[in-house]
Short mmCIF file of C-alpha atoms and ligand atoms in Angstrom, two decimals:
data_model
loop_
_atom_site.label_atom_id
_atom_site.label_comp_id
_atom_site.label_asym_id
_atom_site.label_seq_id
_atom_site.Cartn_x
_atom_site.Cartn_y
_atom_site.Cartn_z
CA MET A 1372 0.00 0.00 0.00
CA ASN A 1373 1.59 3.30 -1.15
CA ILE A 1374 0.41 6.57 0.41
CA LEU A 1375 1.45 10.08 -0.61
CA ALA A 1376 0.76 12.55 2.23
CA ILE A 1377 0.69 16.35 2.15
CA GLU A 1378 1.10 18.70 5.14
CA SER A 1379 0.66 22.46 4.67
CA SER A 1380 -1.22 23.70 7.76
CA CYS A 1381 1.29 26.40 8.75
CA ASP A 1382 4.80 27.32 7.57
CA GLU A 1383 6.20 23.94 6.51
CA THR A 1384 5.51 22.52 3.03
CA SER A 1385 5.91 18.78 3.39
CA ILE A 1386 5.29 15.63 1.35
CA ALA A 1387 5.90 12.10 2.56
CA ILE A 1388 5.68 8.73 0.82
CA MET A 1389 4.84 5.67 2.90
CA LYS A 1390 5.03 2.10 1.61
CA ASP A 1391 3.05 -0.22 3.89
CA GLN A 1392 4.18 1.09 7.28
CA LYS A 1393 7.58 2.36 6.19
CA ILE A 1394 8.42 6.00 5.45
CA LEU A 1395 10.38 6.14 2.17
CA ALA A 1396 10.57 9.94 1.99
CA ASN A 1397 9.63 12.85 4.27
CA ILE A 1398 10.61 16.10 2.53
CA ILE A 1399 10.08 19.31 4.51
CA SER A 1400 10.59 22.78 3.07
CA SER A 1401 10.55 25.28 5.92
CA GLN A 1402 9.50 28.90 5.37
CA ILE A 1403 10.93 30.03 8.72
CA ASP A 1404 13.64 32.27 7.22
CA THR A 1405 10.98 34.32 5.40
CA HIS A 1406 8.62 34.65 8.39
CA LYS A 1407 11.48 35.47 10.81
CA LYS A 1408 11.66 38.99 9.38
CA TYR A 1409 8.11 39.64 10.63
CA GLY A 1410 8.49 37.96 14.05
CA GLY A 1411 5.82 35.33 13.26
CA VAL A 1412 3.97 33.55 10.46
CA ILE A 1413 2.20 35.86 7.95
CA PRO A 1414 -0.68 33.69 6.61
CA GLU A 1415 -0.88 35.25 3.13
CA ILE A 1416 2.89 34.85 2.57
CA ALA A 1417 2.71 31.27 3.89
CA SER A 1418 -0.02 30.33 1.37
CA ARG A 1419 1.91 31.83 -1.54
CA LEU A 1420 5.11 30.03 -0.52
CA HIS A 1421 3.27 26.67 -0.27
CA PHE A 1422 2.05 27.24 -3.81
CA GLU A 1423 5.61 27.99 -5.01
CA ASN A 1424 7.26 25.14 -3.09
CA PHE A 1425 4.92 22.20 -3.68
CA GLY A 1426 6.24 21.29 -7.15
CA PHE A 1427 9.84 21.00 -5.92
CA VAL A 1428 8.91 19.17 -2.73
CA LEU A 1429 6.75 16.69 -4.68
CA GLU A 1430 9.48 15.96 -7.19
CA GLU A 1431 12.08 15.46 -4.46
CA ALA A 1432 9.80 13.14 -2.46
CA MET A 1433 8.95 10.97 -5.49
CA THR A 1434 12.62 10.75 -6.49
CA LYS A 1435 13.80 9.92 -2.96
CA ALA A 1436 11.12 7.21 -2.60
CA ASN A 1437 11.86 5.95 -6.12
CA MET A 1438 8.10 5.87 -6.72
CA LYS A 1439 6.12 6.31 -9.94
CA TYR A 1440 2.83 8.24 -9.83
CA GLU A 1441 0.87 5.23 -11.10
CA GLU A 1442 2.16 3.18 -8.13
CA LEU A 1443 0.37 5.44 -5.60
CA ASP A 1444 -2.77 3.99 -3.95
CA TYR A 1445 -3.95 6.88 -1.74
CA ILE A 1446 -3.46 10.65 -1.34
CA ALA A 1447 -3.68 11.96 2.25
CA TYR A 1448 -3.62 15.61 3.29
CA THR A 1449 -4.07 17.81 6.36
CA SER A 1450 -7.64 19.12 6.26
CA ASN A 1451 -7.74 20.95 9.65
CA PRO A 1452 -6.87 22.74 11.92
CA GLY A 1453 -4.45 25.30 10.49
CA LEU A 1454 -4.18 28.53 8.49
CA ILE A 1455 -7.09 28.41 6.07
CA GLY A 1456 -5.25 29.64 2.97
CA CYS A 1457 -2.40 27.17 3.61
CA LEU A 1458 -4.81 24.26 4.11
CA HIS A 1459 -6.57 25.17 0.84
CA ILE A 1460 -3.34 24.93 -1.17
CA GLY A 1461 -2.62 21.44 0.24
CA LYS A 1462 -6.20 20.31 -0.34
CA MET A 1463 -6.21 21.61 -3.91
CA ILE A 1464 -3.02 19.71 -4.76
CA ALA A 1465 -4.27 16.55 -3.01
CA LYS A 1466 -7.65 16.65 -4.79
CA THR A 1467 -6.06 17.29 -8.18
CA MET A 1468 -3.63 14.37 -7.75
CA ALA A 1469 -6.32 11.99 -6.46
CA SER A 1470 -8.70 12.81 -9.29
CA TYR A 1471 -5.98 12.61 -11.98
CA LEU A 1472 -4.73 9.25 -10.65
CA ASN A 1473 -8.27 8.09 -9.85
CA ILE A 1474 -7.36 7.00 -6.29
CA PRO A 1475 -9.01 7.75 -2.90
CA LEU A 1476 -8.39 10.95 -0.94
CA ILE A 1477 -7.90 10.73 2.85
CA PRO A 1478 -8.44 14.01 4.81
CA CYS A 1479 -6.51 14.04 8.12
CA ASN A 1480 -6.61 16.10 11.31
CA HIS A 1481 -3.27 17.79 12.06
CA ILE A 1482 -3.32 17.13 15.84
CA GLU A 1483 -4.25 13.48 15.34
CA GLY A 1484 -1.33 13.38 12.90
CA HIS A 1485 1.05 14.68 15.58
CA ILE A 1486 -0.13 11.85 17.87
CA TYR A 1487 0.36 9.22 15.14
CA ALA A 1488 3.93 10.48 14.51
CA SER A 1489 4.73 8.32 17.55
CA ALA A 1490 3.33 5.24 15.78
CA ILE A 1491 5.79 5.49 12.87
CA ASP A 1492 8.48 3.49 14.64
CA GLU A 1493 6.55 2.09 17.63
CA GLU A 1494 3.36 0.15 18.29
CA PHE A 1495 0.65 1.74 20.44
CA ILE A 1496 -0.70 -0.10 23.45
CA PHE A 1497 -3.97 1.07 25.01
CA PRO A 1498 -5.12 3.05 26.87
CA ALA A 1499 -2.56 5.49 25.48
CA LEU A 1500 -2.22 8.96 26.98
CA PHE A 1501 -0.71 11.76 24.87
CA LEU A 1502 0.45 15.22 25.86
CA VAL A 1503 0.04 17.35 22.71
CA THR A 1504 2.21 20.47 22.80
CA SER A 1505 2.36 22.47 19.59
CA GLY A 1506 2.39 26.11 18.53
CA GLY A 1507 -1.42 26.20 18.47
CA HIS A 1508 -2.54 23.42 20.85
CA THR A 1509 -1.90 22.09 24.34
CA GLN A 1510 -4.02 19.05 25.14
CA LEU A 1511 -4.11 15.80 27.07
CA VAL A 1512 -5.63 13.16 24.79
CA LEU A 1513 -6.60 9.59 25.71
CA LEU A 1514 -6.90 6.79 23.13
CA LYS A 1515 -8.68 3.66 24.37
CA LYS A 1516 -8.25 2.18 20.87
CA HIS A 1517 -6.86 3.27 17.51
CA LEU A 1518 -8.35 6.51 16.15
CA SER A 1519 -10.55 7.19 19.19
CA PHE A 1520 -9.40 10.54 20.57
CA GLU A 1521 -10.81 11.70 23.91
CA ILE A 1522 -9.68 15.21 24.88
CA LEU A 1523 -9.20 15.19 28.67
CA GLY A 1524 -7.92 18.73 29.03
CA THR A 1525 -6.92 21.67 26.91
CA THR A 1526 -5.51 25.17 27.19
CA LEU A 1527 -8.02 27.86 28.06
CA ASP A 1528 -5.94 30.54 26.29
CA ASP A 1529 -2.42 30.41 24.77
CA ALA A 1530 -0.75 27.17 23.68
CA VAL A 1531 2.57 26.27 25.28
CA GLY A 1532 4.51 26.67 21.99
CA GLU A 1533 2.91 30.06 21.47
CA SER A 1534 4.03 31.12 24.97
CA PHE A 1535 7.64 30.04 24.21
CA ASP A 1536 7.48 32.11 21.00
CA LYS A 1537 5.87 35.18 22.64
CA VAL A 1538 8.15 35.24 25.69
CA GLY A 1539 11.14 34.73 23.37
CA ARG A 1540 9.98 37.64 21.24
CA MET A 1541 9.83 39.87 24.36
CA LEU A 1542 13.44 38.83 25.04
CA GLY A 1543 14.39 39.82 21.47
CA PHE A 1544 14.85 36.26 20.12
CA ALA A 1545 14.00 35.37 16.52
CA TYR A 1546 10.87 33.37 15.55
CA PRO A 1547 10.38 30.54 16.47
CA ALA A 1548 11.86 31.22 19.90
CA GLY A 1549 11.10 27.77 21.40
CA PRO A 1550 14.33 26.12 20.22
CA ILE A 1551 16.38 29.23 21.25
CA ILE A 1552 14.94 29.24 24.79
CA ASP A 1553 15.64 25.49 24.97
CA LYS A 1554 19.32 26.01 24.00
CA ASN A 1555 19.63 28.83 26.57
CA TRP A 1556 17.98 26.69 29.25
CA ALA A 1557 20.94 24.32 29.36
CA LYS A 1558 23.38 27.23 29.89
CA GLY A 1559 21.46 29.34 32.41
CA LYS A 1560 20.52 29.39 36.10
CA ASP A 1561 16.98 29.40 37.48
CA THR A 1562 17.14 32.82 39.19
CA PHE A 1563 13.75 34.38 38.34
CA HIS A 1564 10.60 33.65 40.32
CA LEU A 1565 7.73 32.94 37.91
CA PRO A 1566 4.25 31.62 38.85
CA LEU A 1567 3.18 28.05 38.02
CA PRO A 1568 0.12 28.77 35.84
CA LYS A 1569 -3.23 27.07 36.65
CA ASN A 1570 -1.56 24.65 39.04
CA ASP A 1571 -4.88 23.13 40.13
CA LYS A 1572 -6.44 19.66 40.05
CA THR A 1573 -8.10 20.07 36.61
CA LEU A 1574 -6.53 18.78 33.41
CA ASP A 1575 -6.82 22.14 31.63
CA PHE A 1576 -3.94 24.53 31.05
CA SER A 1577 -3.50 28.29 30.95
CA PHE A 1578 -0.40 30.11 29.79
CA SER A 1579 -1.57 33.72 29.46
CA GLY A 1580 -0.86 34.52 33.15
CA LEU A 1581 2.70 33.21 32.82
CA LYS A 1582 3.14 35.33 29.69
CA SER A 1583 1.93 38.46 31.58
CA ALA A 1584 4.25 37.70 34.53
CA CYS A 1585 7.16 37.39 32.08
CA ALA A 1586 6.16 40.65 30.35
CA ASN A 1587 6.13 42.46 33.74
CA GLN A 1588 9.56 41.18 34.77
CA ILE A 1589 11.11 41.86 31.35
CA ASP A 1590 9.61 45.38 31.35
CA LYS A 1591 10.88 46.09 34.90
CA ASN A 1592 14.38 45.13 33.74
CA LYS A 1593 14.39 47.04 30.46
CA ASN A 1594 17.02 49.50 31.67
CA ASN A 1595 18.94 46.98 33.76
CA PRO A 1596 22.29 46.18 32.07
CA ASP A 1597 22.68 43.09 34.31
CA PHE A 1598 19.39 41.50 33.19
CA ASN A 1599 20.35 37.97 32.10
CA LYS A 1600 18.22 36.65 29.22
CA ILE A 1601 19.83 33.22 29.44
CA ASP A 1602 18.85 32.84 33.11
CA PHE A 1603 15.36 34.15 32.29
CA SER A 1604 15.04 31.47 29.56
CA THR A 1605 15.98 28.80 32.13
CA SER A 1606 13.44 30.02 34.68
CA PHE A 1607 10.70 30.26 32.05
CA GLN A 1608 11.33 26.80 30.57
CA ASN A 1609 11.43 25.18 34.02
CA VAL A 1610 8.00 26.60 34.90
CA ALA A 1611 6.41 25.89 31.48
CA ILE A 1612 7.54 22.25 31.48
CA LYS A 1613 6.80 21.76 35.21
CA ILE A 1614 3.11 22.62 34.71
CA LEU A 1615 2.88 20.27 31.72
CA MET A 1616 4.37 17.47 33.84
CA ASN A 1617 2.10 18.19 36.82
CA LYS A 1618 -0.98 17.84 34.59
CA LEU A 1619 0.44 14.76 32.86
CA GLU A 1620 0.88 13.07 36.24
CA LEU A 1621 -2.67 14.03 37.30
CA ALA A 1622 -3.98 12.38 34.10
CA ILE A 1623 -1.84 9.27 34.69
CA ASP A 1624 -3.24 8.94 38.22
CA LYS A 1625 -6.81 9.40 37.00
CA TYR A 1626 -6.83 7.32 33.79
CA HIS A 1627 -4.13 4.63 34.40
CA PRO A 1628 -2.78 4.44 30.84
CA ASN A 1629 -0.42 1.68 29.64
CA LEU A 1630 1.45 4.07 27.37
CA VAL A 1631 2.42 7.74 27.62
CA GLY A 1632 3.62 9.80 24.67
CA ILE A 1633 4.35 13.40 23.74
CA ALA A 1634 3.46 15.04 20.43
CA GLY A 1635 3.76 18.37 18.57
CA GLY A 1636 6.57 20.87 18.06
CA VAL A 1637 7.36 21.41 21.77
CA SER A 1638 8.03 17.66 22.12
CA ALA A 1639 11.44 18.55 20.62
CA ASN A 1640 12.17 20.34 23.93
CA SER A 1641 15.05 18.68 25.81
CA LEU A 1642 13.53 19.17 29.28
CA LEU A 1643 10.07 17.96 28.18
CA ARG A 1644 11.67 14.84 26.67
CA SER A 1645 13.77 13.99 29.74
CA GLU A 1646 11.00 14.78 32.24
CA THR A 1647 8.44 12.65 30.35
CA LYS A 1648 10.89 9.72 30.40
CA ARG A 1649 11.46 10.22 34.14
CA ILE A 1650 7.73 10.27 34.91
CA CYS A 1651 7.11 7.16 32.80
CA GLN A 1652 9.90 5.32 34.63
CA LYS A 1653 8.44 6.37 37.98
CA HIS A 1654 4.99 5.01 36.98
CA HIS A 1655 6.45 1.94 35.12
CA LEU A 1656 4.81 2.96 31.85
CA LYS A 1657 5.78 2.43 28.23
CA CYS A 1658 6.99 5.80 26.95
CA ILE A 1659 7.13 7.06 23.36
CA ILE A 1660 9.24 10.11 22.59
CA PRO A 1661 9.02 10.85 18.83
CA LYS A 1662 12.17 11.23 16.74
CA MET A 1663 13.18 14.89 16.37
CA ALA A 1664 12.27 14.85 12.64
CA TYR A 1665 8.70 13.88 13.53
CA CYS A 1666 8.15 16.46 16.34
CA THR A 1667 7.56 19.65 14.34
CA ASP A 1668 5.24 19.72 11.31
CA ASN A 1669 5.90 16.99 8.74
CA ALA A 1670 3.91 14.87 6.28
CA ALA A 1671 5.18 11.50 7.58
CA MET A 1672 2.82 11.84 10.57
CA ILE A 1673 -0.10 12.47 8.17
CA ALA A 1674 0.89 9.38 6.14
CA ARG A 1675 0.96 7.24 9.30
CA LEU A 1676 -2.45 8.53 10.44
CA ALA A 1677 -3.89 7.89 6.96
CA TYR A 1678 -2.44 4.36 7.02
CA GLN A 1679 -4.35 3.63 10.23
CA LYS A 1680 -7.55 5.09 8.77
CA ILE A 1681 -7.23 2.87 5.69
CA ILE A 1682 -6.59 -0.27 7.82
CA GLU A 1683 -9.68 0.62 9.86
CA MET A 1684 -11.80 1.26 6.72
CA LYS A 1685 -10.72 -2.07 5.19
CA GLY A 1686 -11.51 -3.86 8.47
CA ASN A 1687 -15.04 -2.45 8.43
CA ASN A 1688 -15.77 -3.58 4.84
O1 KG4 B 2771 3.78 21.37 15.88
P1 KG4 B 2771 4.48 22.58 15.37
O2 KG4 B 2771 5.62 22.39 14.38
O3 KG4 B 2771 3.45 23.56 14.69
C1 KG4 B 2771 2.13 23.66 15.12
O4 KG4 B 2771 1.33 22.73 14.84
O5 KG4 B 2771 1.86 24.66 15.83
O6 KG4 B 2771 4.99 23.38 16.65
C2 KG4 B 2771 5.71 24.58 16.53
C3 KG4 B 2771 6.04 25.07 17.92
C4 KG4 B 2771 6.61 26.49 17.94
O7 KG4 B 2771 5.89 27.24 18.89
C5 KG4 B 2771 8.06 26.28 18.38
O8 KG4 B 2771 8.61 27.36 19.10
C6 KG4 B 2771 7.93 25.05 19.24
O9 KG4 B 2771 7.03 24.23 18.53
N1 KG4 B 2771 9.22 24.34 19.45
C7 KG4 B 2771 9.84 24.26 20.64
C8 KG4 B 2771 11.04 23.55 20.42
N2 KG4 B 2771 11.10 23.21 19.10
C9 KG4 B 2771 9.96 23.70 18.51
N3 KG4 B 2771 9.49 24.74 21.86
C10 KG4 B 2771 10.32 24.50 22.88
N4 KG4 B 2771 11.49 23.83 22.76
C11 KG4 B 2771 11.90 23.35 21.55
N5 KG4 B 2771 13.06 22.68 21.44
ZN1 ZN B 2772 1.86 21.01 14.20
#
């Protein structure tokens, strides 16, 4: 079974080719250098760049996978959530290819794709609990079986990735600031007192209060030549990851999963990766930490999700 998958929900143009359960190609063309100039993603520019990039990305993916168009069995694409203009470009290309090749089209949810990135190299066991941490979402999701997604908790305002990017921007770091704060974290000292946001017994998150507390401290220090941005990065990352881990442990205690995984761009964070492993060891749970290439947006995760949908569809026929 050969699947071609397209991901274009934000600022990465990506095409993957999957043969049975094996990824043969996962080409990602990042637009970050263009959006950096504006301090964040400009939706109209992102759509135009997807349109320009798709041809090259498609050709590279097909060449790398050594696949002919007539060998493809399915076309999968990210249908939601994401920037509407960007999603439309991906959908248009997917629909055109599927109709030209006369093969089925599989629409896929981006967040579900992030979760299934973990199933590329590992098998799920159920119940499986996932902490989804991307630029737009922060959720705890429980799967009692394949493709059944129960949202246990979600952010009430900003997503954790968004808070890394916004706090980083206040510190003068380039977009996306998450990886920069993470690099600084390892070098700095935890010297700033920041509040643990929404540290209650619910499974929901809130990051806007933490962002305001950071804005106040950064503003107070604007004329202070000794203000240490590296130490501030360390303090911020410790608090942001601590609250994610507190909620993850609450969900483990309440739902008793057999597997815990992390998903989405922030799962590339070194502290989130090591803390998740530590918590899984403490609770004797199988732990899946996705490969770095599958953390941020990519089409391989969409191909893997589509593969599961096809297996399920075939099973029901
Ligand atoms: O999943 P993703 O690629 O796009 C969305 O679906 O939103 O996530 C992007 C987010 C950005 O906010 C970026 O700053 C964050 O992931 N990110 C990180 C790290 N690498 C990427 N945040 C913290 N530490 C990292 N190492
Ligand atoms: Zn994403």
